PDB file of C-alpha atoms in Angstrom:
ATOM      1  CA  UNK G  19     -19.589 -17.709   9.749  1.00 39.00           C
ATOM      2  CA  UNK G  20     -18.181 -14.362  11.316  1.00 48.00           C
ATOM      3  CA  UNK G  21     -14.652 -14.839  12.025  1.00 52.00           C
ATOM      4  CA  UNK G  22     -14.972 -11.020  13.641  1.00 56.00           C
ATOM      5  CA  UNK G  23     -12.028  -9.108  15.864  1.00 53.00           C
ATOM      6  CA  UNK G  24     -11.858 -12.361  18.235  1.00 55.00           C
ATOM      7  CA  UNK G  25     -10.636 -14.989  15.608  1.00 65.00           C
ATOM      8  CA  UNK G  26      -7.193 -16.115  16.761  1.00 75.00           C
ATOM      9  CA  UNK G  27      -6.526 -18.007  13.707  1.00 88.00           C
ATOM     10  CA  UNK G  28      -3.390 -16.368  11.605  1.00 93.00           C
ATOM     11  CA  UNK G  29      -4.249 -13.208   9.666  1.00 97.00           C
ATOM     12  CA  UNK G  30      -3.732 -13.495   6.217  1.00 98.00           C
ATOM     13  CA  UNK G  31      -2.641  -9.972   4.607  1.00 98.00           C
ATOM     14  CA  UNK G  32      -2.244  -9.028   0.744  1.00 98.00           C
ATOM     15  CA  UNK G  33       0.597  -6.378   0.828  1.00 98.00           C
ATOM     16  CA  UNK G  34       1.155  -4.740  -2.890  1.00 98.00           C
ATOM     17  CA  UNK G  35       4.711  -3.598  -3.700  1.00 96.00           C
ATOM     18  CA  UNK G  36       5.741  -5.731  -0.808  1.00 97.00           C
ATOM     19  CA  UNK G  37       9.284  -7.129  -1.309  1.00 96.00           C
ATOM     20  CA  UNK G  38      10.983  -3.578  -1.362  1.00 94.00           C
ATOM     21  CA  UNK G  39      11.446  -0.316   0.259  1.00 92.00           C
ATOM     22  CA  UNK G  40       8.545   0.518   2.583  1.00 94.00           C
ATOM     23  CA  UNK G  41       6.140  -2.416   1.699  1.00 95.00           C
ATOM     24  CA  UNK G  42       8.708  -5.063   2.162  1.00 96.00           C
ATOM     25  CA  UNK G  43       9.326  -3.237   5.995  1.00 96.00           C
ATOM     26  CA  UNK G  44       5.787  -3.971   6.225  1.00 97.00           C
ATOM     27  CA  UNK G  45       5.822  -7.724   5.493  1.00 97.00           C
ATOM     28  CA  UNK G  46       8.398  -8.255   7.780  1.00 96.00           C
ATOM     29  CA  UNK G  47       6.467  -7.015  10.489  1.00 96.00           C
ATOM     30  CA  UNK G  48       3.299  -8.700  10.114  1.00 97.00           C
ATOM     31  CA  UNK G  49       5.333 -11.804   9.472  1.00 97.00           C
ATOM     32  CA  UNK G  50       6.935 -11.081  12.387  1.00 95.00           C
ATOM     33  CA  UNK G  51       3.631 -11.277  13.914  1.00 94.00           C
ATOM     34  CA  UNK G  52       2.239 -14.768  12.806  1.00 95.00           C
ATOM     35  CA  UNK G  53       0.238 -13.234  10.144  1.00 97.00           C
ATOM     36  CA  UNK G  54       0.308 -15.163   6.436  1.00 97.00           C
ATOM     37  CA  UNK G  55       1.452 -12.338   4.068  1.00 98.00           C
ATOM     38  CA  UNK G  56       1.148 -12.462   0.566  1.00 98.00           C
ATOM     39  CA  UNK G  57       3.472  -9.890  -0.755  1.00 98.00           C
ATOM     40  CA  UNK G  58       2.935  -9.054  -4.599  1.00 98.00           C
ATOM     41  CA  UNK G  59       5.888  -7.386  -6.811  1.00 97.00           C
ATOM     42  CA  UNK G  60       6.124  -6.370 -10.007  1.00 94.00           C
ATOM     43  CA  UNK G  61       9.458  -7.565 -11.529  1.00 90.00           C
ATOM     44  CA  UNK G  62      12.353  -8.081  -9.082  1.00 91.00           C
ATOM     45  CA  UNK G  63      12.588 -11.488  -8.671  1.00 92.00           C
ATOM     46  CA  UNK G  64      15.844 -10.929  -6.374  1.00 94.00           C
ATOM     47  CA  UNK G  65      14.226  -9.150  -3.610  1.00 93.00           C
ATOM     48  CA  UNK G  66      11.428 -11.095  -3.704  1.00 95.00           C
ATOM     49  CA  UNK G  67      13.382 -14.388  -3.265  1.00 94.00           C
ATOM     50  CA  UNK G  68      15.485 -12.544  -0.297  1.00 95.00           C
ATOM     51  CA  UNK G  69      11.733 -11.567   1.759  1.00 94.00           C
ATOM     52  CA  UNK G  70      10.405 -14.718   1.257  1.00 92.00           C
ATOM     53  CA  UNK G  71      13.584 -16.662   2.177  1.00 92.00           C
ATOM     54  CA  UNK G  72      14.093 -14.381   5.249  1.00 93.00           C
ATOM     55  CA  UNK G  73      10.672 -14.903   6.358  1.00 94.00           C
ATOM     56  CA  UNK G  74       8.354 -17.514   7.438  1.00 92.00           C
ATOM     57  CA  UNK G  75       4.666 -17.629   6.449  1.00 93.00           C
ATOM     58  CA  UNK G  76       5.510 -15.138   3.435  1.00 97.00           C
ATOM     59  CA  UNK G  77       4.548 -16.133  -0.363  1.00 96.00           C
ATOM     60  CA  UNK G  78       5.527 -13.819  -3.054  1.00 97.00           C
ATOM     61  CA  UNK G  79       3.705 -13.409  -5.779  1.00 97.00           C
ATOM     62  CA  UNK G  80       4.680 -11.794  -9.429  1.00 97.00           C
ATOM     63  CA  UNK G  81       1.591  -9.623 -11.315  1.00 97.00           C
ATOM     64  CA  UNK G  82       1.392  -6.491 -13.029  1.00 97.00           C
ATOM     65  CA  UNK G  83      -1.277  -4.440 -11.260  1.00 97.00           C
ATOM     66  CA  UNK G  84      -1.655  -2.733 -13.909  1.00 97.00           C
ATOM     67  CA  UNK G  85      -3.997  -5.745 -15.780  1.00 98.00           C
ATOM     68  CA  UNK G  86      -7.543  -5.994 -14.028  1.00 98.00           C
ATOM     69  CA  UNK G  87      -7.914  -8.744 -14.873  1.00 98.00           C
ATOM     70  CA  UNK G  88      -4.169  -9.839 -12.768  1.00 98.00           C
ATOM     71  CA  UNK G  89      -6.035  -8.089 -10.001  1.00 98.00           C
ATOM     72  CA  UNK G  90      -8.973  -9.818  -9.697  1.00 98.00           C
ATOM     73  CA  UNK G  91      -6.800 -13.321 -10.296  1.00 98.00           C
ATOM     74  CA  UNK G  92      -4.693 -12.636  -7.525  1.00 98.00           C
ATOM     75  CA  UNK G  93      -7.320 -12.195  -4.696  1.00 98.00           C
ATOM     76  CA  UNK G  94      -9.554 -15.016  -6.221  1.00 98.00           C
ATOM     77  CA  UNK G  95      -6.060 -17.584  -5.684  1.00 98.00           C
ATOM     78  CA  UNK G  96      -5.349 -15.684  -1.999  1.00 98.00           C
ATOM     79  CA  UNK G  97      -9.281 -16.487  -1.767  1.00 98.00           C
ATOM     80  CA  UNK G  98      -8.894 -20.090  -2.434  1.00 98.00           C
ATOM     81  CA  UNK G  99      -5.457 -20.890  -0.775  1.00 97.00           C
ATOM     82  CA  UNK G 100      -5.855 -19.547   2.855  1.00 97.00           C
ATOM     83  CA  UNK G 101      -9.924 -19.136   2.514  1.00 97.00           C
ATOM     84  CA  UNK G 102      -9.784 -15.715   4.209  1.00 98.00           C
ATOM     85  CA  UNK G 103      -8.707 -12.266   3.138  1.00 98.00           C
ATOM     86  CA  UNK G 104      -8.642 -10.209   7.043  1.00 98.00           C
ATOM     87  CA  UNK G 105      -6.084  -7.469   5.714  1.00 98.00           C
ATOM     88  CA  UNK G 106      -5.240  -5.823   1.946  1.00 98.00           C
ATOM     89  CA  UNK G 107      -2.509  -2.659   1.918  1.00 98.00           C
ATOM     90  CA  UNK G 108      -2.285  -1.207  -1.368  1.00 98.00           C
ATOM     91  CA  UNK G 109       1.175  -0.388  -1.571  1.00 97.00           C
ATOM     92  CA  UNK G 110       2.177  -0.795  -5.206  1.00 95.00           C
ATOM     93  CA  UNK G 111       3.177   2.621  -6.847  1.00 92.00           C
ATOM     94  CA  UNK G 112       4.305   3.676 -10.399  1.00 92.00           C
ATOM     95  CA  UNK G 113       5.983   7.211 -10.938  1.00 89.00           C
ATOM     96  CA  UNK G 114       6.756   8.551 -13.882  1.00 88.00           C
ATOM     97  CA  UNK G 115       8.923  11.893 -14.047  1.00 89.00           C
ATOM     98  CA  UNK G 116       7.283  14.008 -16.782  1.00 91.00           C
ATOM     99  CA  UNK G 117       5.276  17.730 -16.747  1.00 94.00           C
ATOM    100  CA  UNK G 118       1.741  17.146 -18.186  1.00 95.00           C
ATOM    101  CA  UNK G 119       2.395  18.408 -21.724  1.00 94.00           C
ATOM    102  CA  UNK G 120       5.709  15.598 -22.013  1.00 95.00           C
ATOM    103  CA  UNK G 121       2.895  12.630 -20.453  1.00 95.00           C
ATOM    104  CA  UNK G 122       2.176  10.691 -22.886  1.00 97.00           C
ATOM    105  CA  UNK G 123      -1.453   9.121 -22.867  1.00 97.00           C
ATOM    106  CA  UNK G 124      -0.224   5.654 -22.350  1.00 97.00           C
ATOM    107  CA  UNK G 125       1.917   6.878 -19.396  1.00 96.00           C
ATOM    108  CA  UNK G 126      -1.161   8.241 -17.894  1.00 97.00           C
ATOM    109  CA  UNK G 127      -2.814   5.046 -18.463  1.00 98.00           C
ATOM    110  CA  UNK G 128      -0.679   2.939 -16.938  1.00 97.00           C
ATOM    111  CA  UNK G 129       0.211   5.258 -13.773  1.00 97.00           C
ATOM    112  CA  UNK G 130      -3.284   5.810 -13.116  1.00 98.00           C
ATOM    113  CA  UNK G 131      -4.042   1.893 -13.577  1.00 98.00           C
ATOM    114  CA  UNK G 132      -1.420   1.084 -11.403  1.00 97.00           C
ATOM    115  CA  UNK G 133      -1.574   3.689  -8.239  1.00 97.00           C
ATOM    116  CA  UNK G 134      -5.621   4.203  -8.719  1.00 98.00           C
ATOM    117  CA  UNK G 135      -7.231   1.321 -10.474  1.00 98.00           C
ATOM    118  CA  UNK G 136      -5.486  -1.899  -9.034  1.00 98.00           C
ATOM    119  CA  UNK G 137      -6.571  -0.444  -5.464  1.00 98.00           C
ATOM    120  CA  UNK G 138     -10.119  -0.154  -6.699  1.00 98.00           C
ATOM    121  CA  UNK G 139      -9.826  -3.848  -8.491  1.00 98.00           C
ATOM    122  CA  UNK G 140      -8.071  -5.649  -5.586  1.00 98.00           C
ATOM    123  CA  UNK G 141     -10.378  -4.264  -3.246  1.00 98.00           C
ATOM    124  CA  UNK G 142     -13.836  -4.477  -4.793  1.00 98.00           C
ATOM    125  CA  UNK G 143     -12.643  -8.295  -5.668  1.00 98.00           C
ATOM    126  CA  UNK G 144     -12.047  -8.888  -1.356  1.00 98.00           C
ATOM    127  CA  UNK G 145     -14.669  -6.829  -0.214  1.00 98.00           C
ATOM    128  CA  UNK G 146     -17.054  -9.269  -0.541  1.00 98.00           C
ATOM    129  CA  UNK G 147     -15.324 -11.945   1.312  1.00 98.00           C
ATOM    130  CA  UNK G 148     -14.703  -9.642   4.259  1.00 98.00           C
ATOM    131  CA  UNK G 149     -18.401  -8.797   4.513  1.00 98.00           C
ATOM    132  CA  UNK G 150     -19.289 -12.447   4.716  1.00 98.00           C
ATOM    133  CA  UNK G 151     -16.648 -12.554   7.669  1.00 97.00           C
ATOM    134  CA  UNK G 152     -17.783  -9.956   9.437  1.00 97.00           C
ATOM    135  CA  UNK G 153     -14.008  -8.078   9.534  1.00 98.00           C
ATOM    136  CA  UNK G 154     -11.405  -6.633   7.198  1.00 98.00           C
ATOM    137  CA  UNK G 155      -8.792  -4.431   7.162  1.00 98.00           C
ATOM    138  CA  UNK G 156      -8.351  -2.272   3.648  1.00 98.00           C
ATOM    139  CA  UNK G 157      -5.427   0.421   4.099  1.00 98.00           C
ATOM    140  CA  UNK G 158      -4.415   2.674   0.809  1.00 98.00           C
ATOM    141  CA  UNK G 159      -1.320   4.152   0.380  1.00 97.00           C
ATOM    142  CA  UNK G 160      -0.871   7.551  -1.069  1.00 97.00           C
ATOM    143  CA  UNK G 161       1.329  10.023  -1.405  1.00 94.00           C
ATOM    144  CA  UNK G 162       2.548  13.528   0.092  1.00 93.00           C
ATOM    145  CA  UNK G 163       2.607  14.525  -3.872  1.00 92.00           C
ATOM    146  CA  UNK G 164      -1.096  14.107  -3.502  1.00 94.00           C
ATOM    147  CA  UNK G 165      -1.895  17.123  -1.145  1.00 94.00           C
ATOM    148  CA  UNK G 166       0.822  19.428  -2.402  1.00 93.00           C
ATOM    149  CA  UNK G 167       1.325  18.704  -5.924  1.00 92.00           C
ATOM    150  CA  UNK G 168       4.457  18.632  -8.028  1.00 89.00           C
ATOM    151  CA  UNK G 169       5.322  19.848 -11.087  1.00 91.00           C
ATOM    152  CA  UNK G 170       7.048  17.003 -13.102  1.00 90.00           C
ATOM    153  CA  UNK G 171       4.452  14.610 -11.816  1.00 92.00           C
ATOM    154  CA  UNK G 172       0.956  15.624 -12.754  1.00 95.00           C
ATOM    155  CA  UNK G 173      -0.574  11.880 -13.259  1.00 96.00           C
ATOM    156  CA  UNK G 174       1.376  10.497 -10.084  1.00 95.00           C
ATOM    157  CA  UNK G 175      -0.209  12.886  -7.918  1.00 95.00           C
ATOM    158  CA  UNK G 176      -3.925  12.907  -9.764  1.00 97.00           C
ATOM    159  CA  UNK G 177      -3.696   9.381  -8.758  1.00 97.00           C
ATOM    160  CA  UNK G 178      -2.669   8.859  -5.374  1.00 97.00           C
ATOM    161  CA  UNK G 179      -5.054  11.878  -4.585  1.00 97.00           C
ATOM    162  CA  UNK G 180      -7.937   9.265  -6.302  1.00 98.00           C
ATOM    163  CA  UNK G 181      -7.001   7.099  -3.597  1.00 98.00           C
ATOM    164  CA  UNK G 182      -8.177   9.819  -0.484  1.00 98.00           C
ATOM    165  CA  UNK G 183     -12.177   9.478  -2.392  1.00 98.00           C
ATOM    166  CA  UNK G 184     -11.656   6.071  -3.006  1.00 98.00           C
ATOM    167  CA  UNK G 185     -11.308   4.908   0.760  1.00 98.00           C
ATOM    168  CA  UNK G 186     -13.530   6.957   1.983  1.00 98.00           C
ATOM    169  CA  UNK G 187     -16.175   5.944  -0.359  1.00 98.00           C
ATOM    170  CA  UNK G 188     -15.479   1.803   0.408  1.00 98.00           C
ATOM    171  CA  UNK G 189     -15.206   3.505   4.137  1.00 98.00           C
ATOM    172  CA  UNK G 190     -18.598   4.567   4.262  1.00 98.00           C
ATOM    173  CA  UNK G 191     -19.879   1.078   2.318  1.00 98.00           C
ATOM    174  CA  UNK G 192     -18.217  -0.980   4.493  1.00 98.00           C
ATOM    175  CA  UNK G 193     -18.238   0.636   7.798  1.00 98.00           C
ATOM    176  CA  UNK G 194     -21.280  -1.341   9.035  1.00 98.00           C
ATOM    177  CA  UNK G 195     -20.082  -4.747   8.073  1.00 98.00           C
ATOM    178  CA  UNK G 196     -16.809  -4.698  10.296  1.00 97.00           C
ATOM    179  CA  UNK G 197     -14.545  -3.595   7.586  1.00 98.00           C
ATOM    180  CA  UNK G 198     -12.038  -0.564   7.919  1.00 98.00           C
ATOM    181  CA  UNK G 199     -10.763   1.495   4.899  1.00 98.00           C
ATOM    182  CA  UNK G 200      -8.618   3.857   5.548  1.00 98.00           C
ATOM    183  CA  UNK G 201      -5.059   5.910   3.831  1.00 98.00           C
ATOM    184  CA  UNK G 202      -1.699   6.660   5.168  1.00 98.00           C
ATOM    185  CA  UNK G 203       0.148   9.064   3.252  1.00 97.00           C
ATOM    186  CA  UNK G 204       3.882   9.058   3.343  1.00 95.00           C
ATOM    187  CA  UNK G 205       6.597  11.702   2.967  1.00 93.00           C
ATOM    188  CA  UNK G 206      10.531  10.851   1.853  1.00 91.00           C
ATOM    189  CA  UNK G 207      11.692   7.643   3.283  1.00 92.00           C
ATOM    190  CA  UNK G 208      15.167   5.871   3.055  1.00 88.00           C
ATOM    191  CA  UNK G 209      14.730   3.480   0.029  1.00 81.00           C
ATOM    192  CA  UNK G 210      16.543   2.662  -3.115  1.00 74.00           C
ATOM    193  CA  UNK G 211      14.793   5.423  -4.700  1.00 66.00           C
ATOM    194  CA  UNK G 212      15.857   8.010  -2.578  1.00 70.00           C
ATOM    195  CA  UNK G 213      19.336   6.338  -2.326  1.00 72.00           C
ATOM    196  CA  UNK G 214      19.926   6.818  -5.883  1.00 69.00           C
ATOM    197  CA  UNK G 215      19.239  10.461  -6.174  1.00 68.00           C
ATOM    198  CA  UNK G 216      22.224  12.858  -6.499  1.00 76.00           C
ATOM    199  CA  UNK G 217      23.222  13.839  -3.049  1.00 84.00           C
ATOM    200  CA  UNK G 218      22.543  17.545  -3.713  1.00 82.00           C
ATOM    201  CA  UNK G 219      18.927  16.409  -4.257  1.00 76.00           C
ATOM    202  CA  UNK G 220      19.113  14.120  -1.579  1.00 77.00           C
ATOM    203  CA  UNK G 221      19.919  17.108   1.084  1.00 86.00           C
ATOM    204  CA  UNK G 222      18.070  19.916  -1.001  1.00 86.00           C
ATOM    205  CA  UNK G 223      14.683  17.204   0.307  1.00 85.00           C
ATOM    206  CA  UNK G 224      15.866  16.582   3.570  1.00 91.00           C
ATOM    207  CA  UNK G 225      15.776  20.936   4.399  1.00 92.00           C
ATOM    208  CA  UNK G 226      12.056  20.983   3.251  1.00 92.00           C
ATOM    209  CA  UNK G 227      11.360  18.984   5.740  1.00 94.00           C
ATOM    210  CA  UNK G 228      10.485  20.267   9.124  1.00 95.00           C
ATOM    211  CA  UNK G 229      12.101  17.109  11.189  1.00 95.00           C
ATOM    212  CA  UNK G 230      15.059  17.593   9.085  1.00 94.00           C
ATOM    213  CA  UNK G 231      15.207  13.710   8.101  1.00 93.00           C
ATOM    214  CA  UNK G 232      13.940  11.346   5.670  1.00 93.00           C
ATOM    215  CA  UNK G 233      11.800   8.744   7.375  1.00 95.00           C
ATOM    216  CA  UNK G 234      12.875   4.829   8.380  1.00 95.00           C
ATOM    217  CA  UNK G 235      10.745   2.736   5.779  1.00 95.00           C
ATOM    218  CA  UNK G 236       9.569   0.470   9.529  1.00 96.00           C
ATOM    219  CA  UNK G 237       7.989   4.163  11.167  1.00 97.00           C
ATOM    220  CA  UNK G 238       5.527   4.160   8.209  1.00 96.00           C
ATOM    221  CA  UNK G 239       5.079   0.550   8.403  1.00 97.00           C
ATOM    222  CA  UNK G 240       4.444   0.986  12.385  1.00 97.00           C
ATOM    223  CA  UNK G 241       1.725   3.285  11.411  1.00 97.00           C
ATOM    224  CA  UNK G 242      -0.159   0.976   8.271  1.00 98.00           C
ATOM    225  CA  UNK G 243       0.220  -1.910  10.983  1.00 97.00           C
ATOM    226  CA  UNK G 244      -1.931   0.127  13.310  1.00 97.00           C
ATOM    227  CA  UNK G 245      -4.711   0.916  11.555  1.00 98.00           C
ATOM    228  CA  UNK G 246      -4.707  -3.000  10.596  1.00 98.00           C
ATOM    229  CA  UNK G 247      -4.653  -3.818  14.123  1.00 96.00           C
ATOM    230  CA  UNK G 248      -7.860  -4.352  15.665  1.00 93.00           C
ATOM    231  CA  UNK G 249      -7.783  -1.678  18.242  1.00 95.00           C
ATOM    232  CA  UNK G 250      -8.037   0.484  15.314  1.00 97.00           C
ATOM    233  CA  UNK G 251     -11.245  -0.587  14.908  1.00 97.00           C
ATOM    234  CA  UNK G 252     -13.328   2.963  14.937  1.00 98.00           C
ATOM    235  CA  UNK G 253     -10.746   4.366  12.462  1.00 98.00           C
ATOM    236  CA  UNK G 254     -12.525   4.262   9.008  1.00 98.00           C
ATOM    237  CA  UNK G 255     -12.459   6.706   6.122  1.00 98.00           C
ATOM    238  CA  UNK G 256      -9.085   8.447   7.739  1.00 98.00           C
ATOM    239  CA  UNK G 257      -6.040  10.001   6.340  1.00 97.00           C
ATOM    240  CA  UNK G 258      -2.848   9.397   8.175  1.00 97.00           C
ATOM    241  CA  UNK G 259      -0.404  11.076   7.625  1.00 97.00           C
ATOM    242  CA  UNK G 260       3.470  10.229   8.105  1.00 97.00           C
ATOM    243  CA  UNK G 261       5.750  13.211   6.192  1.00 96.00           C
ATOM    244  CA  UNK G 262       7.846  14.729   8.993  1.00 95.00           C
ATOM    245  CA  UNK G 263       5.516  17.716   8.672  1.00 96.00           C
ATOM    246  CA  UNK G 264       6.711  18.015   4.933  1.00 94.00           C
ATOM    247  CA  UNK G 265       2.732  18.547   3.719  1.00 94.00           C
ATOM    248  CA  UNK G 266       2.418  21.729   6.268  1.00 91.00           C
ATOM    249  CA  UNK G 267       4.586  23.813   3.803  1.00 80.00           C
ATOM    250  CA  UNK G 268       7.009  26.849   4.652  1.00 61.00           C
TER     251      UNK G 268
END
């Protein structure tokens, strides 16, 4: 049976890399919302206990991405808990700092597994259950290294820049079935990362960019919760971007 845009049951949302920084600002709002969120994390057990104890309707769930075979698991168990999979963000990112002659082939490997391949695995694995319902929500989320490149992270960007063909390609399988796939690409936001970097880096970023700020982790979650929304229904196979102009250069 089609549960389609006019289901008023609770959403249930798969949000990757979502106990910290931006994904965990996206939890909170679709929590916020009444929406069931799985959020998956990698290895901090501490922030995950704090988002799900904060939050109702929120499960946390540990896997390395990185496994296919984790991938597959995970949306097979969302699958068979809440029955439904209406919205999937692939938020989970590794970087790596290293030119391409100092990556190692296992570093490749495993930054291209987690930023390109777990999207493809997660995805492919829900796909099928959102056809059968008539409705899904897929949203990918890359990088501003992706368009403009950067020279100590050749397999980061390669990666996130898979993710651009990648949605457009489930876009234009999907888009008949009442599934959306679509990417946001972010600039510098405030999160531990950034909040860790020397403070002459810190400000060295923050006058490349033309709105002279790095962004709030929630604007970026604003935007990923609009294209899940269902007014954003005739948005498939888009880029969004959400840099403070950072990607125009100059």
């Amino acid at each position: 049976m089609s549960v389609g845009s006019h289901d008023h049951a609770p959403r249930v949302a798969i949000v990757t890399g979502g106990t910290r920084g931006i994904g965990a600002a996206l939890t909170r709002r679709l929590a916020k919302r009444g929406s069931r969120v799985v959020a998956v994390y990698r290895g901090d057990d501490a922030s995950a206990r704090r988002v799900q104890q904060e939050l109702d309707g929120v499960t946390t769930v540990r896997a390395d991405l990185a496994d296919p075979e984790a991938c597959v698991r995970l949306v097979e168990d969302v699958l068979a808990e809440h029955g439904r999979i209406d919205h999937l963000v692939n938020n989970a990112g590794l970087l790596l700092e290293a030119r391409s002659s100092d990556t190692t082939i296992p570093d490749w490997e495993r930054v291209v597994a987690v930023n390109l391949s777990a999207a493809f695995h997660l995805a492919s694995t829900a796909v099928p259950a959102m056809r059968a319902a008539g409705y899904g929500r897929i949203v990918n989320i890359s990088s501003v290294t992706a368009v403009m490149g950067s020279p100590s992270e050749a397999a980061y960007g390669a990666a996130k820049a898979g993710l651009h063909g990648l949605t457009r390609s489930l876009a234009r399988e999907t888009a008949r079935h009442g599934i959306t796939v679509n990417t946001v690409v972010p600039g510098v936001f405030e999160t531990d990362m950034t909040a860790s970097m020397p403070e002459k880096t810190r400000a060295a970023i923050v006058k490349m960019i033309p709105a002279g700020r790095r962004g709030n982790p929630d604007e970026l979650a604003a935007a990923v919760e609009f294209l899940l929304g269902d007014d954003a229904g005739y948005c498939t196979g888009s880029v969004l971007t959400v840099d403070g102009g950072l990607s125009m250069g100059g």
